[in-house]
Amino acid sequence: MTVAEQSAANEPADPTTSPDAVPGTWVRACAISDLAIGRGAGVLGPDFEQAALFRIPAMETDREAVVGRTRLYAIGNIDPFSRAAVLSRGVAGDRGGEPTVASPLGKQVFSLRTGICLDDESMSVPSYAVRVVDDIVEVYFQRR
């Protein structure tokens, strides 16, 4: 999973230009201004793959934290415990400085950076690269 900031200067490397790139597709999700800070949004990718996209305030512990700056994260939207597409409706927060989302069904907490369940590390959801291009948020879905 790659985290992008609002600033174009701090965007992640483009997976499609690296020699070790994994084939996939950038999917336009929405305008950055349409994402409510602290809330999730569902993104439908190729072959009906779903991601949960979050815009979270930058933590004071971030090296580049600036007042008002936010970070974008995308993880799989399917809760592995209930098999329901609900993580985009989960409660965003943090656990010890780790940005998280709690499933609205079973309340299991997932890292927004890695997709690993912090309550049961044997469970996880995929994580996705995110970037902002011309104020439009895009999520990278790997070809499977």
PDB file of C-alpha atoms in Angstrom:
ATOM      1  CA  MET A   1       0.000   0.000   0.000  1.00  0.00           C
ATOM      2  CA  THR A   2       1.228   3.444  -0.834  1.00  0.00           C
ATOM      3  CA  VAL A   3       0.097   6.594   0.854  1.00  0.00           C
ATOM      4  CA  ALA A   4      -0.276   9.796  -1.128  1.00  0.00           C
ATOM      5  CA  GLU A   5      -0.516  13.262   0.260  1.00  0.00           C
ATOM      6  CA  GLN A   6      -2.519  16.085  -1.222  1.00  0.00           C
ATOM      7  CA  SER A   7       0.651  17.739  -2.430  1.00  0.00           C
ATOM      8  CA  ALA A   8       1.762  16.634  -5.901  1.00  0.00           C
ATOM      9  CA  ALA A   9       5.409  16.883  -4.822  1.00  0.00           C
ATOM     10  CA  ASN A  10       4.915  14.072  -2.311  1.00  0.00           C
ATOM     11  CA  GLU A  11       2.996  11.619  -4.494  1.00  0.00           C
ATOM     12  CA  PRO A  12       4.046   7.972  -4.501  1.00  0.00           C
ATOM     13  CA  ALA A  13       6.022   6.565  -7.378  1.00  0.00           C
ATOM     14  CA  ASP A  14       3.798   5.574 -10.272  1.00  0.00           C
ATOM     15  CA  PRO A  15       3.597   1.728 -10.310  1.00  0.00           C
ATOM     16  CA  THR A  16       3.206   1.790 -14.104  1.00  0.00           C
ATOM     17  CA  THR A  17       6.621   3.435 -14.728  1.00  0.00           C
ATOM     18  CA  SER A  18       8.822   1.234 -12.529  1.00  0.00           C
ATOM     19  CA  PRO A  19      10.772  -1.608 -14.171  1.00  0.00           C
ATOM     20  CA  ASP A  20       9.413  -3.895 -11.430  1.00  0.00           C
ATOM     21  CA  ALA A  21       5.855  -2.648 -11.954  1.00  0.00           C
ATOM     22  CA  VAL A  22       2.928  -4.916 -11.270  1.00  0.00           C
ATOM     23  CA  PRO A  23       0.394  -4.693 -14.114  1.00  0.00           C
ATOM     24  CA  GLY A  24      -2.823  -2.981 -13.162  1.00  0.00           C
ATOM     25  CA  THR A  25      -5.124  -0.027 -13.650  1.00  0.00           C
ATOM     26  CA  TRP A  26      -5.515   3.385 -12.040  1.00  0.00           C
ATOM     27  CA  VAL A  27      -9.218   3.950 -11.335  1.00  0.00           C
ATOM     28  CA  ARG A  28     -10.536   7.497 -10.925  1.00  0.00           C
ATOM     29  CA  ALA A  29     -12.452   7.550  -7.643  1.00  0.00           C
ATOM     30  CA  CYS A  30     -13.590  11.121  -6.953  1.00  0.00           C
ATOM     31  CA  ALA A  31     -12.455  14.683  -6.463  1.00  0.00           C
ATOM     32  CA  ILE A  32     -10.349  15.093  -3.335  1.00  0.00           C
ATOM     33  CA  SER A  33     -12.778  17.752  -2.123  1.00  0.00           C
ATOM     34  CA  ASP A  34     -15.597  15.168  -2.196  1.00  0.00           C
ATOM     35  CA  LEU A  35     -13.883  13.021   0.468  1.00  0.00           C
ATOM     36  CA  ALA A  36     -14.957  13.922   3.980  1.00  0.00           C
ATOM     37  CA  ILE A  37     -12.012  13.888   6.372  1.00  0.00           C
ATOM     38  CA  GLY A  38     -12.244  10.883   8.671  1.00  0.00           C
ATOM     39  CA  ARG A  39     -14.889   9.106   6.574  1.00  0.00           C
ATOM     40  CA  GLY A  40     -14.582   6.335   4.012  1.00  0.00           C
ATOM     41  CA  ALA A  41     -15.845   5.905   0.458  1.00  0.00           C
ATOM     42  CA  GLY A  42     -16.210   2.761  -1.601  1.00  0.00           C
ATOM     43  CA  VAL A  43     -14.364   2.467  -4.925  1.00  0.00           C
ATOM     44  CA  LEU A  44     -15.297  -0.112  -7.543  1.00  0.00           C
ATOM     45  CA  GLY A  45     -12.354  -1.414  -9.546  1.00  0.00           C
ATOM     46  CA  PRO A  46     -11.950  -3.831 -12.436  1.00  0.00           C
ATOM     47  CA  ASP A  47     -13.729  -7.178 -12.128  1.00  0.00           C
ATOM     48  CA  PHE A  48     -15.905  -5.730  -9.323  1.00  0.00           C
ATOM     49  CA  GLU A  49     -12.974  -5.562  -6.888  1.00  0.00           C
ATOM     50  CA  GLN A  50     -13.795  -3.114  -4.101  1.00  0.00           C
ATOM     51  CA  ALA A  51     -11.585  -0.731  -2.154  1.00  0.00           C
ATOM     52  CA  ALA A  52     -12.353   1.431   0.868  1.00  0.00           C
ATOM     53  CA  LEU A  53     -10.810   4.890   0.407  1.00  0.00           C
ATOM     54  CA  PHE A  54     -10.098   7.122   3.427  1.00  0.00           C
ATOM     55  CA  ARG A  55      -8.894  10.693   3.880  1.00  0.00           C
ATOM     56  CA  ILE A  56      -7.344  11.000   7.325  1.00  0.00           C
ATOM     57  CA  PRO A  57      -5.740  14.022   9.060  1.00  0.00           C
ATOM     58  CA  ALA A  58      -1.946  13.772   9.114  1.00  0.00           C
ATOM     59  CA  MET A  59      -0.694  12.723  12.535  1.00  0.00           C
ATOM     60  CA  GLU A  60       1.549  14.989  14.551  1.00  0.00           C
ATOM     61  CA  THR A  61       4.074  12.151  14.524  1.00  0.00           C
ATOM     62  CA  ASP A  62       4.299  12.258  10.705  1.00  0.00           C
ATOM     63  CA  ARG A  63       7.644  13.654   9.584  1.00  0.00           C
ATOM     64  CA  GLU A  64       5.928  16.040   7.190  1.00  0.00           C
ATOM     65  CA  ALA A  65       2.859  16.867   9.278  1.00  0.00           C
ATOM     66  CA  VAL A  66       1.474  20.296   8.547  1.00  0.00           C
ATOM     67  CA  VAL A  67      -1.704  21.716  10.026  1.00  0.00           C
ATOM     68  CA  GLY A  68      -4.567  20.878   7.684  1.00  0.00           C
ATOM     69  CA  ARG A  69      -2.671  18.243   5.701  1.00  0.00           C
ATOM     70  CA  THR A  70      -4.381  14.923   5.122  1.00  0.00           C
ATOM     71  CA  ARG A  71      -3.287  11.492   3.965  1.00  0.00           C
ATOM     72  CA  LEU A  72      -5.108   9.075   1.690  1.00  0.00           C
ATOM     73  CA  TYR A  73      -5.327   5.342   2.261  1.00  0.00           C
ATOM     74  CA  ALA A  74      -7.093   2.547   0.406  1.00  0.00           C
ATOM     75  CA  ILE A  75      -7.644  -0.998   1.654  1.00  0.00           C
ATOM     76  CA  GLY A  76     -10.002  -3.780   0.606  1.00  0.00           C
ATOM     77  CA  ASN A  77     -13.654  -3.058   1.340  1.00  0.00           C
ATOM     78  CA  ILE A  78     -14.648  -6.675   2.065  1.00  0.00           C
ATOM     79  CA  ASP A  79     -14.536  -7.462   5.801  1.00  0.00           C
ATOM     80  CA  PRO A  80     -12.812 -10.889   5.974  1.00  0.00           C
ATOM     81  CA  PHE A  81     -14.763 -11.841   9.106  1.00  0.00           C
ATOM     82  CA  SER A  82     -18.287 -11.168   7.831  1.00  0.00           C
ATOM     83  CA  ARG A  83     -17.544 -11.266   4.053  1.00  0.00           C
ATOM     84  CA  ALA A  84     -19.638  -8.082   3.714  1.00  0.00           C
ATOM     85  CA  ALA A  85     -18.553  -4.974   1.779  1.00  0.00           C
ATOM     86  CA  VAL A  86     -18.584  -2.629   4.778  1.00  0.00           C
ATOM     87  CA  LEU A  87     -15.092  -1.380   5.671  1.00  0.00           C
ATOM     88  CA  SER A  88     -15.678   1.915   3.818  1.00  0.00           C
ATOM     89  CA  ARG A  89     -18.426   2.570   6.380  1.00  0.00           C
ATOM     90  CA  GLY A  90     -16.195   1.750   9.338  1.00  0.00           C
ATOM     91  CA  VAL A  91     -15.009   4.080  12.058  1.00  0.00           C
ATOM     92  CA  ALA A  92     -11.634   5.668  11.268  1.00  0.00           C
ATOM     93  CA  GLY A  93      -9.201   6.288  14.097  1.00  0.00           C
ATOM     94  CA  ASP A  94      -5.758   5.302  15.250  1.00  0.00           C
ATOM     95  CA  ARG A  95      -4.176   2.794  17.566  1.00  0.00           C
ATOM     96  CA  GLY A  96      -0.856   3.885  18.999  1.00  0.00           C
ATOM     97  CA  GLY A  97      -0.258   6.241  16.076  1.00  0.00           C
ATOM     98  CA  GLU A  98      -1.254   3.674  13.439  1.00  0.00           C
ATOM     99  CA  PRO A  99      -4.158   4.939  11.267  1.00  0.00           C
ATOM    100  CA  THR A 100      -6.991   2.411  11.458  1.00  0.00           C
ATOM    101  CA  VAL A 101     -10.565   1.606  10.552  1.00  0.00           C
ATOM    102  CA  ALA A 102     -12.874  -0.520  12.705  1.00  0.00           C
ATOM    103  CA  SER A 103     -15.352  -2.751  10.910  1.00  0.00           C
ATOM    104  CA  PRO A 104     -18.916  -1.558  11.533  1.00  0.00           C
ATOM    105  CA  LEU A 105     -20.038  -5.181  12.007  1.00  0.00           C
ATOM    106  CA  GLY A 106     -17.567  -7.062  14.198  1.00  0.00           C
ATOM    107  CA  LYS A 107     -15.550  -4.032  15.344  1.00  0.00           C
ATOM    108  CA  GLN A 108     -12.245  -5.652  14.300  1.00  0.00           C
ATOM    109  CA  VAL A 109      -9.616  -2.977  13.649  1.00  0.00           C
ATOM    110  CA  PHE A 110      -7.554  -2.874  10.432  1.00  0.00           C
ATOM    111  CA  SER A 111      -4.402  -0.884   9.696  1.00  0.00           C
ATOM    112  CA  LEU A 112      -4.995   1.604   6.900  1.00  0.00           C
ATOM    113  CA  ARG A 113      -1.305   1.378   5.971  1.00  0.00           C
ATOM    114  CA  THR A 114      -1.046  -2.392   5.569  1.00  0.00           C
ATOM    115  CA  GLY A 115      -4.563  -3.867   5.685  1.00  0.00           C
ATOM    116  CA  ILE A 116      -3.566  -6.213   8.536  1.00  0.00           C
ATOM    117  CA  CYS A 117      -6.164  -6.804  11.243  1.00  0.00           C
ATOM    118  CA  LEU A 118      -4.693  -5.515  14.505  1.00  0.00           C
ATOM    119  CA  ASP A 119      -7.007  -7.757  16.551  1.00  0.00           C
ATOM    120  CA  ASP A 120      -6.145 -10.964  14.645  1.00  0.00           C
ATOM    121  CA  GLU A 121      -2.959 -10.704  12.583  1.00  0.00           C
ATOM    122  CA  SER A 122      -3.830 -13.871  10.671  1.00  0.00           C
ATOM    123  CA  MET A 123      -6.522 -11.858   8.869  1.00  0.00           C
ATOM    124  CA  SER A 124      -5.977  -8.980   6.457  1.00  0.00           C
ATOM    125  CA  VAL A 125      -7.405  -7.125   3.485  1.00  0.00           C
ATOM    126  CA  PRO A 126      -5.501  -5.901   0.427  1.00  0.00           C
ATOM    127  CA  SER A 127      -3.959  -2.448   0.417  1.00  0.00           C
ATOM    128  CA  TYR A 128      -3.836  -0.208  -2.643  1.00  0.00           C
ATOM    129  CA  ALA A 129      -1.683   2.617  -3.979  1.00  0.00           C
ATOM    130  CA  VAL A 130      -3.417   5.995  -4.027  1.00  0.00           C
ATOM    131  CA  ARG A 131      -2.519   9.178  -5.864  1.00  0.00           C
ATOM    132  CA  VAL A 132      -4.022  12.566  -6.636  1.00  0.00           C
ATOM    133  CA  VAL A 133      -3.934  13.843 -10.221  1.00  0.00           C
ATOM    134  CA  ASP A 134      -5.438  17.256 -10.960  1.00  0.00           C
ATOM    135  CA  ASP A 135      -7.418  17.106  -7.689  1.00  0.00           C
ATOM    136  CA  ILE A 136      -8.879  13.686  -8.630  1.00  0.00           C
ATOM    137  CA  VAL A 137      -8.132  10.736  -6.341  1.00  0.00           C
ATOM    138  CA  GLU A 138      -7.098   7.546  -8.132  1.00  0.00           C
ATOM    139  CA  VAL A 139      -6.693   4.035  -6.714  1.00  0.00           C
ATOM    140  CA  TYR A 140      -4.380   1.423  -8.299  1.00  0.00           C
ATOM    141  CA  PHE A 141      -5.896  -2.025  -8.753  1.00  0.00           C
ATOM    142  CA  GLN A 142      -3.380  -4.748  -9.587  1.00  0.00           C
ATOM    143  CA  ARG A 143      -4.312  -7.093 -12.396  1.00  0.00           C
ATOM    144  CA  ARG A 144      -5.073 -10.497 -10.876  1.00  0.00           C
TER     145      ARG A 144
END
